[in-house]
XYZ file of C-alpha atoms in Angstrom:
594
model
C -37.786 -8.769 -10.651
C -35.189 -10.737 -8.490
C -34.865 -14.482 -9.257
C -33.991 -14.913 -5.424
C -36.096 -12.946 -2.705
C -33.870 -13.512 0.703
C -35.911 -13.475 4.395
C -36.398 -10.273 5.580
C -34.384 -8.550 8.482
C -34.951 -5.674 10.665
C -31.893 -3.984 8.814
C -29.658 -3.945 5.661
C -26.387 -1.953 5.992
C -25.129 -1.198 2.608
C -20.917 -0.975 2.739
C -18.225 -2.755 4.743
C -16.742 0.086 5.422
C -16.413 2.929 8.677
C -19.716 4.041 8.663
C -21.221 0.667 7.814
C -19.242 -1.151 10.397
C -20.290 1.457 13.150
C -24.407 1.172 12.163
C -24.073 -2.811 11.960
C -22.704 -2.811 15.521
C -24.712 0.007 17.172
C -27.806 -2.105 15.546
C -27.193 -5.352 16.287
C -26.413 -3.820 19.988
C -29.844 -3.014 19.950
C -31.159 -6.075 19.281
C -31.887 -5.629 15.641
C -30.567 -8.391 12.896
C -28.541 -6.760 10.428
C -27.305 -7.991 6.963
C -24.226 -6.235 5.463
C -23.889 -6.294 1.694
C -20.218 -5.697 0.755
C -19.645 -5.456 -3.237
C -15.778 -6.352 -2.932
C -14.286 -9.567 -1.645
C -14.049 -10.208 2.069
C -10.727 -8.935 3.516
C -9.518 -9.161 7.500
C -6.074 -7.715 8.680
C -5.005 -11.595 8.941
C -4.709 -11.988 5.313
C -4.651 -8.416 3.578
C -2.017 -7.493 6.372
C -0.210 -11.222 6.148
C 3.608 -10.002 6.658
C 5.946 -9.370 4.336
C 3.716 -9.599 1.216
C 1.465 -6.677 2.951
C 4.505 -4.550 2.593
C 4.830 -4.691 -1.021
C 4.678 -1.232 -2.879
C 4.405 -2.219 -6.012
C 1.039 -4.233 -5.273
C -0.010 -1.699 -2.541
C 0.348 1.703 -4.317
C 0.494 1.222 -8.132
C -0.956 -1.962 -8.725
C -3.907 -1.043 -5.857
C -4.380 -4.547 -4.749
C -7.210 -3.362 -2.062
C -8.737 -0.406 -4.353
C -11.615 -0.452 -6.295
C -11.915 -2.464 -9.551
C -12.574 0.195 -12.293
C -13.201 -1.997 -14.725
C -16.631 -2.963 -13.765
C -17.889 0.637 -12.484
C -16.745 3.822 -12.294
C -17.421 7.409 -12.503
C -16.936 10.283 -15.758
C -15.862 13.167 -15.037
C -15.689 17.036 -16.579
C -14.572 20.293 -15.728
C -17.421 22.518 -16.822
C -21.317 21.488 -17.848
C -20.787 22.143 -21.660
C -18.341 19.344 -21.769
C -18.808 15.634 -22.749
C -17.537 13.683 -19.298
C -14.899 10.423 -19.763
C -14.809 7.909 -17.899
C -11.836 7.872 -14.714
C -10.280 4.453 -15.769
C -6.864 4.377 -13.774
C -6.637 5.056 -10.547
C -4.768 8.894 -9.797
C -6.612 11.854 -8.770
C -8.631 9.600 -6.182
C -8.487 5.963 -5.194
C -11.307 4.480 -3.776
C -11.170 1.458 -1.674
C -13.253 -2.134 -2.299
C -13.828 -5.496 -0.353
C -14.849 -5.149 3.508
C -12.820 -2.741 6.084
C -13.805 -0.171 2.623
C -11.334 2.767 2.490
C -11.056 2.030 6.506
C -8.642 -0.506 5.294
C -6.461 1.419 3.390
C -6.777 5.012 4.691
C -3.808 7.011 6.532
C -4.843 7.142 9.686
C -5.273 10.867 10.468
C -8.118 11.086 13.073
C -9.937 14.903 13.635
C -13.071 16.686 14.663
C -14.836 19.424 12.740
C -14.131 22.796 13.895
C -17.185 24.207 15.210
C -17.507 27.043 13.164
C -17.272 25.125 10.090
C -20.317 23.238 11.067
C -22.060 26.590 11.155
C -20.463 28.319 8.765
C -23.055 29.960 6.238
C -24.470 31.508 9.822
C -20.850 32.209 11.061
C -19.794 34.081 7.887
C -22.821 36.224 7.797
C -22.276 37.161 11.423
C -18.412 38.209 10.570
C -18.393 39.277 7.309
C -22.079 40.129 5.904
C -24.036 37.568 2.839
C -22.525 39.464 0.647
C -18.980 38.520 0.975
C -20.328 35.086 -0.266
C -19.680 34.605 -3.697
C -22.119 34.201 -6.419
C -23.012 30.612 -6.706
C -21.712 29.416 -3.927
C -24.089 27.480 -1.926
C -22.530 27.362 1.800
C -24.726 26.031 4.020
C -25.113 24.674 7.878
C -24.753 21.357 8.883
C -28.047 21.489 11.357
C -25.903 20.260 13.725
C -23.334 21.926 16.367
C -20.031 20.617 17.888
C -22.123 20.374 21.412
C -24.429 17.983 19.355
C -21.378 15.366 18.112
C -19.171 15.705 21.273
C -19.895 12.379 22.556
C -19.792 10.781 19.867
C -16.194 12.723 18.447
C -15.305 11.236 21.878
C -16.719 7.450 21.475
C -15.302 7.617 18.043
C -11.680 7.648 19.558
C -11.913 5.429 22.161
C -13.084 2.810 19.721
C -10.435 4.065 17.129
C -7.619 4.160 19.874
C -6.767 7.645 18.559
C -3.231 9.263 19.253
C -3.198 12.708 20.215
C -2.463 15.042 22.732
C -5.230 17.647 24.019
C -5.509 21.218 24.681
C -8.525 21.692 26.671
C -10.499 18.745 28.545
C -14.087 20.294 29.922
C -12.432 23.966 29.710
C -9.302 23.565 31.291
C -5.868 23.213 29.850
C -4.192 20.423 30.173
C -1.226 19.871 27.483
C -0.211 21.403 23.965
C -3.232 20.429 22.043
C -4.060 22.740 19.351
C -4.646 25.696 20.746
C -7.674 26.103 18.207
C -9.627 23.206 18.904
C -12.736 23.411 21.168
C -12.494 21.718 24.657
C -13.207 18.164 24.891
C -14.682 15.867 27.520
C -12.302 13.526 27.594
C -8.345 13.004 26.984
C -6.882 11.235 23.888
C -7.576 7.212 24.527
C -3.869 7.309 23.911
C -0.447 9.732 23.955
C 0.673 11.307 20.991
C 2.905 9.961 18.783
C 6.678 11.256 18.646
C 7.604 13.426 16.086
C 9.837 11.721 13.133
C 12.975 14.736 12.250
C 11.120 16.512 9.946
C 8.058 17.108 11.507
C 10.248 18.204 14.582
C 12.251 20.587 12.619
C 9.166 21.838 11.533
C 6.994 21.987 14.899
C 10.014 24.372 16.208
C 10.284 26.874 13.089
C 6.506 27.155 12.991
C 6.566 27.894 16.815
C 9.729 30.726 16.023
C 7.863 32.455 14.078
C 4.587 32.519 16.421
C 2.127 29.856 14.631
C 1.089 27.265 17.338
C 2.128 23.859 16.213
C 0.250 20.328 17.760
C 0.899 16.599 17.236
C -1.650 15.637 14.749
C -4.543 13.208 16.216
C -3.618 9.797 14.619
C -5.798 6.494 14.166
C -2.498 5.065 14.872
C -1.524 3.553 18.139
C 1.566 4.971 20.236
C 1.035 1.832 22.453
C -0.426 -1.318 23.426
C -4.412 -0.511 23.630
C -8.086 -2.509 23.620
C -10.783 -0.559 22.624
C -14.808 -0.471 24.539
C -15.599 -3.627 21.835
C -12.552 -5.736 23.314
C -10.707 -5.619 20.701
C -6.572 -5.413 20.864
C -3.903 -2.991 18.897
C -0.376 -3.182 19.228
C 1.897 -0.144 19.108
C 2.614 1.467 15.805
C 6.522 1.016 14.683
C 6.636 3.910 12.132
C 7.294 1.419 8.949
C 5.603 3.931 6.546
C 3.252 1.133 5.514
C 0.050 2.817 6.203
C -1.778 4.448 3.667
C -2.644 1.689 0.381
C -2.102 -0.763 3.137
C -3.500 -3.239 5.764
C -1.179 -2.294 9.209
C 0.431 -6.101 9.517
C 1.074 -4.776 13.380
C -2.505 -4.186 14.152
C -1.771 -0.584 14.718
C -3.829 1.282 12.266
C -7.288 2.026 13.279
C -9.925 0.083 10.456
C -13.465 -1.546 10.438
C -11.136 -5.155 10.042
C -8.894 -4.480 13.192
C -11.857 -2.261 15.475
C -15.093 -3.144 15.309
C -15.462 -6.847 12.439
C -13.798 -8.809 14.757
C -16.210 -8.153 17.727
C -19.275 -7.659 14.898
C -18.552 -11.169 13.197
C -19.248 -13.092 16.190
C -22.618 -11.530 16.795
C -25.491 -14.269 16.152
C -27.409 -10.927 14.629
C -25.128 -10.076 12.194
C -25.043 -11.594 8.553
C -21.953 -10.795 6.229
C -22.621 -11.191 2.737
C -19.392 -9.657 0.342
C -19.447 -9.612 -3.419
C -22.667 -8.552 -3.040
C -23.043 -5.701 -5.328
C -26.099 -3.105 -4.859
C -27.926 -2.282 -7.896
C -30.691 0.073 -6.284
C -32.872 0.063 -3.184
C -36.259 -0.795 -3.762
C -39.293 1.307 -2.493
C -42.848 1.132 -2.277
C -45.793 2.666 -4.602
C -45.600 5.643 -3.039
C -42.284 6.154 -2.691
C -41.525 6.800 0.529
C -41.278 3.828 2.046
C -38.267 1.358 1.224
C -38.730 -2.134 1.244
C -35.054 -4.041 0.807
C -32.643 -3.661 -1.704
C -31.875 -5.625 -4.881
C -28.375 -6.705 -5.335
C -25.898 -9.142 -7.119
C -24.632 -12.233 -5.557
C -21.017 -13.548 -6.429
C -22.239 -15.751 -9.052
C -24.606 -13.106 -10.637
C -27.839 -13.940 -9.266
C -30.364 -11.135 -8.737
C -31.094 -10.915 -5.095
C -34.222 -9.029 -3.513
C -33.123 -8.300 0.732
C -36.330 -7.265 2.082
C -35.807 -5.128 5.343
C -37.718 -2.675 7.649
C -34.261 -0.327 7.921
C -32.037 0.720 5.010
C -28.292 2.097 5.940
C -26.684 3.472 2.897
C -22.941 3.204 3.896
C -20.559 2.646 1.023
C -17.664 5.646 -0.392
C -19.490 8.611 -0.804
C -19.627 8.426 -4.473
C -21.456 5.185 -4.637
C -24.013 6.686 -1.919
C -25.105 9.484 -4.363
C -25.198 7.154 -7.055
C -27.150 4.643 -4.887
C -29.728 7.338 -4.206
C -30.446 8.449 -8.010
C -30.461 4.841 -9.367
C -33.278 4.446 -6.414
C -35.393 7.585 -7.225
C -34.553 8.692 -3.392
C -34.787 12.457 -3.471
C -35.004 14.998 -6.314
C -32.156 15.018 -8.472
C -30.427 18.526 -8.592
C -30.667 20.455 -11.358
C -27.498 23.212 -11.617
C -29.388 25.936 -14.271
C -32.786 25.918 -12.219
C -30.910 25.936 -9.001
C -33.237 23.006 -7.949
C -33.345 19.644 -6.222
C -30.690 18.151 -3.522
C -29.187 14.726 -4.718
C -26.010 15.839 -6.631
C -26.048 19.241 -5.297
C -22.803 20.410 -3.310
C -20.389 17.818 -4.322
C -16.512 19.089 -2.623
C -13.788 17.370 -2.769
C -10.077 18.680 -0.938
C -7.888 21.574 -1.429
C -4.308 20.202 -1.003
C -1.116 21.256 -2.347
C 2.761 20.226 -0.895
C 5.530 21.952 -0.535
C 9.153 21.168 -0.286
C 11.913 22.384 1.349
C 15.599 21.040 0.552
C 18.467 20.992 3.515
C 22.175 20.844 3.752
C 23.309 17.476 3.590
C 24.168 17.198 6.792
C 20.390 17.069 7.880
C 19.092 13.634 6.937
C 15.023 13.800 6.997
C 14.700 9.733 7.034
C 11.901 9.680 5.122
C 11.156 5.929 4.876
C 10.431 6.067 8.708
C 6.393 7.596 9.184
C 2.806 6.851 10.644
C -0.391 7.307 8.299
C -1.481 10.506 10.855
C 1.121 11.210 12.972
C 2.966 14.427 12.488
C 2.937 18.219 13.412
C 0.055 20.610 12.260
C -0.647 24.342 13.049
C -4.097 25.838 12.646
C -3.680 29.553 12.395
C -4.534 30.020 8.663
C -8.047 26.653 9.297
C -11.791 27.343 9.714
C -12.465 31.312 11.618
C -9.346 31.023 13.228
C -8.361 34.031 11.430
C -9.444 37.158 9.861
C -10.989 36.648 6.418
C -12.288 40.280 5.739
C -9.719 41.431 4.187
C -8.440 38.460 2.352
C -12.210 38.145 0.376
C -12.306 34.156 0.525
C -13.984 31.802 2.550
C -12.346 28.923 3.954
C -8.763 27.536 4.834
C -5.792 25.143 5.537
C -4.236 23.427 8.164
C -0.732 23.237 7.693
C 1.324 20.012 8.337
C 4.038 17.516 8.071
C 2.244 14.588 7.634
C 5.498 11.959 6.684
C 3.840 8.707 6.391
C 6.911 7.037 5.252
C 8.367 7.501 1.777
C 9.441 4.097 -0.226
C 11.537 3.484 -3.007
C 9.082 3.873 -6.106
C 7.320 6.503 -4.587
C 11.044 8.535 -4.520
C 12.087 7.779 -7.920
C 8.534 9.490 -9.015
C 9.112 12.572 -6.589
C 12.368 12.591 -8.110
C 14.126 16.496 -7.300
C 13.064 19.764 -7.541
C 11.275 21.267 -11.116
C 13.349 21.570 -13.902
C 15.292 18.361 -12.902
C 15.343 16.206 -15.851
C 13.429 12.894 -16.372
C 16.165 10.716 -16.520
C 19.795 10.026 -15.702
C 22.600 10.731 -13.782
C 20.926 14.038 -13.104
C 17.805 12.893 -12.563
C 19.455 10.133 -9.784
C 21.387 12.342 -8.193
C 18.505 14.580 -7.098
C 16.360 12.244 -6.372
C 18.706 11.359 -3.747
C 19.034 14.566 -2.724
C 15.097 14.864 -1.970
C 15.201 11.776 -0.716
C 17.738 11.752 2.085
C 17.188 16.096 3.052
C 13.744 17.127 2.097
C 10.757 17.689 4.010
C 7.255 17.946 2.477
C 4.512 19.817 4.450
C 0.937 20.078 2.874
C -1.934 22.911 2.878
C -4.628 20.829 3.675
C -7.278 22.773 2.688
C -11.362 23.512 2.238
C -12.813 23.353 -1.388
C -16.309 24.937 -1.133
C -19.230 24.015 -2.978
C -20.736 26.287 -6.165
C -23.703 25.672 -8.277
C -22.154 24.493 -11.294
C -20.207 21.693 -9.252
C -22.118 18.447 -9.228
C -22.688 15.363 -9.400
C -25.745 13.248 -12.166
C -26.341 10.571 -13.974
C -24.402 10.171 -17.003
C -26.733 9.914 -20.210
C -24.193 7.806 -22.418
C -22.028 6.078 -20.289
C -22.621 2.376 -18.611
C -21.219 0.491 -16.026
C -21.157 -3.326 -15.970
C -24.145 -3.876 -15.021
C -25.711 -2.154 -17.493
C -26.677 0.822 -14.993
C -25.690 4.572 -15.935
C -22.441 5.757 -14.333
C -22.401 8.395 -11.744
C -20.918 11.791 -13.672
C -18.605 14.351 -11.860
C -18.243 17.629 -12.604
C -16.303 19.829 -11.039
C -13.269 22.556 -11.209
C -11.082 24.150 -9.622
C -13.026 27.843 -8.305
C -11.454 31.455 -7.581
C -12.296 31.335 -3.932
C -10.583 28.432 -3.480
C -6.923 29.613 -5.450
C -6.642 32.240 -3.501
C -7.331 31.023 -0.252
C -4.588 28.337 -1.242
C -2.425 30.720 -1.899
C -2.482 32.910 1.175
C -2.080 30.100 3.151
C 0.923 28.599 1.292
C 2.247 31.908 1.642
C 2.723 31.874 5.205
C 4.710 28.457 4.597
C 7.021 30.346 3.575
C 8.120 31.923 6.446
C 8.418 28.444 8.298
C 10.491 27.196 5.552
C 13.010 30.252 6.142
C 13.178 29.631 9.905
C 13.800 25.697 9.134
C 16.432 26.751 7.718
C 15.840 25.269 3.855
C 18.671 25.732 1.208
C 16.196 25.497 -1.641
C 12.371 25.930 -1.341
C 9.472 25.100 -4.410
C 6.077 26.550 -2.796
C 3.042 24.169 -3.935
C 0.724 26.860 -5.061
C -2.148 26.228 -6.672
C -2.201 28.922 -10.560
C -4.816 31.392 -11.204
C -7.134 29.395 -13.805
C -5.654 26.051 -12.807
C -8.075 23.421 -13.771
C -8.601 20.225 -11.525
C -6.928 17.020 -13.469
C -7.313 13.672 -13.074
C -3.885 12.388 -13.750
C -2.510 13.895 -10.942
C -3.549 12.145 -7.391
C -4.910 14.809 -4.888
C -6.848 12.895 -2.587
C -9.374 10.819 -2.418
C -11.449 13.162 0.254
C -14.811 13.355 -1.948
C -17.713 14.451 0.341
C -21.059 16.139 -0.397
C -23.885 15.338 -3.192
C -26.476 14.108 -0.948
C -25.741 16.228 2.247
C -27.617 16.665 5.849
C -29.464 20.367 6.964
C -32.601 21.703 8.131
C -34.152 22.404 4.534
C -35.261 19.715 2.251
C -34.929 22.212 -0.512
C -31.307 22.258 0.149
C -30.709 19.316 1.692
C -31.309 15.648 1.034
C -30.699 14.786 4.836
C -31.907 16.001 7.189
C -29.636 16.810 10.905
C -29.704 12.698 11.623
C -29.183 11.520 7.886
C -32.029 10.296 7.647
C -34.007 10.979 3.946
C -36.205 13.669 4.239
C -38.544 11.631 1.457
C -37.822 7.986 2.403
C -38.380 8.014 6.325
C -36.805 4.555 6.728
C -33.798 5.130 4.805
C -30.286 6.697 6.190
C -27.599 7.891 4.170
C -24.093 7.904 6.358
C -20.843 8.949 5.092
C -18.749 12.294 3.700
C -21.901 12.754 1.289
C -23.251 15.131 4.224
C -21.200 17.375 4.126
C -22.307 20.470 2.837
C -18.774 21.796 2.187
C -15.246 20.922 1.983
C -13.244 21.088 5.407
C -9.575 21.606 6.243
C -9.408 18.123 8.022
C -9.355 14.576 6.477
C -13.164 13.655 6.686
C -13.162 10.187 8.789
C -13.081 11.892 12.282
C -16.241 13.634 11.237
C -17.710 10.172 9.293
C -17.428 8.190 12.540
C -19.226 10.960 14.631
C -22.133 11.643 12.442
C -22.495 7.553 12.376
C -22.168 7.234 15.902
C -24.989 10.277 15.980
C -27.150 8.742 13.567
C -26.834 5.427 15.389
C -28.200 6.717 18.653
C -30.925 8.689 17.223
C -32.498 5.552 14.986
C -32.064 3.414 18.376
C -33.516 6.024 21.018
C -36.287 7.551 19.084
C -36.725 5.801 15.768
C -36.809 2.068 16.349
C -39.196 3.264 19.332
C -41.486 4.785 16.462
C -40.418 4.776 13.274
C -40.846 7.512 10.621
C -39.493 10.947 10.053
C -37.018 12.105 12.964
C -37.677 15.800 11.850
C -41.205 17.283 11.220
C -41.578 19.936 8.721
């Protein structure tokens, strides 16, 4: 039992992060007081963005000054179930951030919305393709909710981000070169779009020669002056490169720190606590009530928060954890086929290529914005044919240069085969440096029964609780819809013009590894849908067995998307938000009856 029991509140929000930051201020906005627990250290723009020290590679991208601290908790991770899982103990494959603002802080900056059909796609590749072109084991599923659903809140999402972008369609008509995949909107970027740097304009006009239909990417990053519905200020983004692994020291990149804290903090509601580190939330005798949450204070006090409302809002990995450590839902079990927390954990699909030029094209790649940059769709989501391919899913296709520095060069280094070291190894490195451009196959990873996420039975964290275990691989599906789509690069490389060429194709067999950093765009393991035997959420993230607990983040997702996942975060937070305060604050309990 907790030495310390706190006064109760009408809410705890669990995480400093997007989603956090968004329930905390649609809740207080309601008149509700809110306490956010925070495990990492406080952290605002003014210091963590402090310029020049903010700009500091070393510290920001290999010594992960604003990343989580390993050391104390972490996850283990496997391939396959019939091997013993280790724990992940330097930051590579993924890097998770700590400390308030979250991975808000440190994140790129790249700012979509779902596709539609991917929010329906179990139902959408029946319709095409018939259930048997789905794959044994893998569980696709709907999201219960439909892009009509989230509009508004895709839409309030942006305005509060001060989102870059330029649209397509705005309430069916056209009205610029959006991507000409993306459903109509009912509203216009908050902002223009940001210019292209060289490379992603070399590439916007080869992809367009050879009939692909390249966009500016929608960026969290602003083109110019802007203040946001909360009152809060941005200034225009100057394309330093110091985005992602950063805190924007011009106030440029969207975050919880620059957006929403600043207007939050000064709310007489609203209760910051940070190095306050969530061991479990607590319920009732039966079980499906909560009544607070039990956490660690900064000097290592046990502290009981008792509260009516529990928000769940931290990474998605420590949401899923959260939930088993609390005995919220049924744990999934991969040989019976059973229970929902753990089940359909995804992660991203995302391989580069590089093209080399004369060396009379200089790419300037130290000049770049976290999400700016050029993108076609043709290969993403339904946009085309899958039938005679025989995968599900698909990429987005993009130059995404969000500044390359010096340290991050020197590892690039050239082309394979170049040696390790000396005056061969320099001399290409320059090369790729000064007359390269790298464009990425952003792509879906889809979710399989033997891919999931449990408790590990050996390994502790410490606080003496067990570590979350990860297992997952690399799946068929998946290979070859990476490369078909990295395929069709090809042809854009050709029309760019490229002297030399290496296509980032993922190998038959490849197995995922950890060493190698491939994004840190984990989503699923406790996701939303319309069946609590398949679902641990239902279509407001709300627990289906814990009425007064809400689970917000990428852990809803049923399956991996093409896009980064924040867009989609932000919307289902914002749609959560206005569901607890329109019909569940009114009268609380379940939101869906079975």
């Amino acid at each position: 039992m907790a030495s310390i029991k706190m006064k109760s509140v009408d809410a705890v929000v669990i995480g400093g992060g997007w989603a956090g930051s968004i329930l905390a201020k649609e809740l207080t906005e309601a008149g509700q007081s809110v306490v956010m627990l925070e495990r990492g250290p406080d952290r605002s723009t003014a210091s963590e963005g402090a310029y020049p020290g903010s700009i500091d590679e070393l510290e920001g991208n290999f010594r992960h000054k604003i990343f989580q601290n390993l050391s104390k908790t972490s996850v283990t991770i496997r391939n396959t179930p019939d091997q013993t899982a280790l724990p992940y103990r330097q930051m590579a494959a993924f890097l998770p951030g700590e400390g308030v603002g979250g991975a808000g802080l440190h994140w790129s900056g790249v700012h979509f919305r779902m596709p539609p059909d991917d929010l329906i796609m179990r139902t959408k590749v029946k319709e095409k393709y018939g259930e048997k072109f789905i794959p044994e084991g893998m569980n696709l599923q709907d999201y219960g909710v439909t892009y009509d659903d989230l509009e508004p809140f895709f839409d309030k999402a942006e305005k509060v981000f001060g989102t870059s972008g330029e649209a397509y369609t705005v309430n069916g008509q056209v009205v610029g070169k959006g991507n000409f995949f993306a459903p109509s909107r009912s509203d216009n970027f908050p902002l223009p779009a940001l210019k292209d740097v060289y490379g992603a304009n070399m590439f916007r006009k080869a992809a367009e020669e050879v009939g692909f239909h390249p966009y500016a990417m929608p960026a969290a990053n602003a083109s110019a002056q802007y203040t946001n519905p909360y009152g809060v200020q941005m200034g225009p983004c100057n394309f330093c490169g110091y985005c992602s692994g950063y805190a924007c020291y011009m106030y440029s990149k969207a975050s919880p720190n620059v957006n929403i804290l600043p207007a939050l903090r000064n709310d007489p509601k609203f209760e910051l606590r940070a190095e306050a580190h969530v061991l479990r939330v607590e319920l009732d005798s039966t079980k499906t009530k909560a009544t607070g949450v039990t956490y660690l204070d900064r000097k290592g006090n046990e502290v009981f928060q008792p509260a009516d409302l529990v928000i769940v809002s931290a990474f998605q990995f420590h949401n899923v954890h959260l939930m088993l450590l609390s005995g919220i839902g049924k744990p999934y079990d991969p040989v019976a086929n059973e229970g929902v927390v753990g089940r359909n954990f995804v992660y991203q699909n995302v391989t580069t290529t590089t093209a080399w030029f004369d060396k009379s094209v200089y790419t300037n790649q130290f000049i770049g914005t976290g999400g700016g940059g050029v993108a076609f769709d043709d290969f993403n989501s339904e946009n085309f044919d899958h039938g005679p391919l025989g995968f599900i899913g698909g990429s987005p296709v993009w130059v995404n240069q969000a500044g390359i520095k010096g340290i991050a060069a020197a590892k690039i280094g050239g082309p394979p085969g170049t040696p390790h070291w000396g005056s061969a190894w320099k001399k290409a490195m320059v090369d790729t440096y000064q007359h390269s451009v790298r464009m990425d196959a952003h792509g879906t990873n889809m979710a399989y029964r033997d891919v999931y996420l449990d408790l590990d039975p050996t390994w502790k964290d410490a606080y003496g609780m067990p570590m979350l275990r990860m297992t997952f691989d690399w799946k068929d599906n998946d290979i070859r819809m990476n490369r078909y789509v990295v395929s069709q690069i090809a042809k854009v490389t050709k029309a760019m013009g490229a002297r030399d060429v290496h296509l980032g194709q993922r190998q038959p067999g490849e197995h995922f590894d950890t060493r190698f950093y491939q994004t840190t765009h984990l989503a699923g393991g406790a996701v939303m849908g319309d069946d609590p035997k398949t679902s641990a959420l239902n279509r407001y993230l709300q627990s289906w067995d814990v009425s007064n607990v809400f689970v917000i983040g990428a852990n809803a997702f049923p399956q991996g998307t093409g896009y980064n996942p924040t867009g989609m975060v932000a919307a289902l937070a914002y749609w959560s938000a206005h569901h607890i305060r329109t019909t569940y604050l009114k009268n609380p309990g379940p939101l869906v009856q079975l």
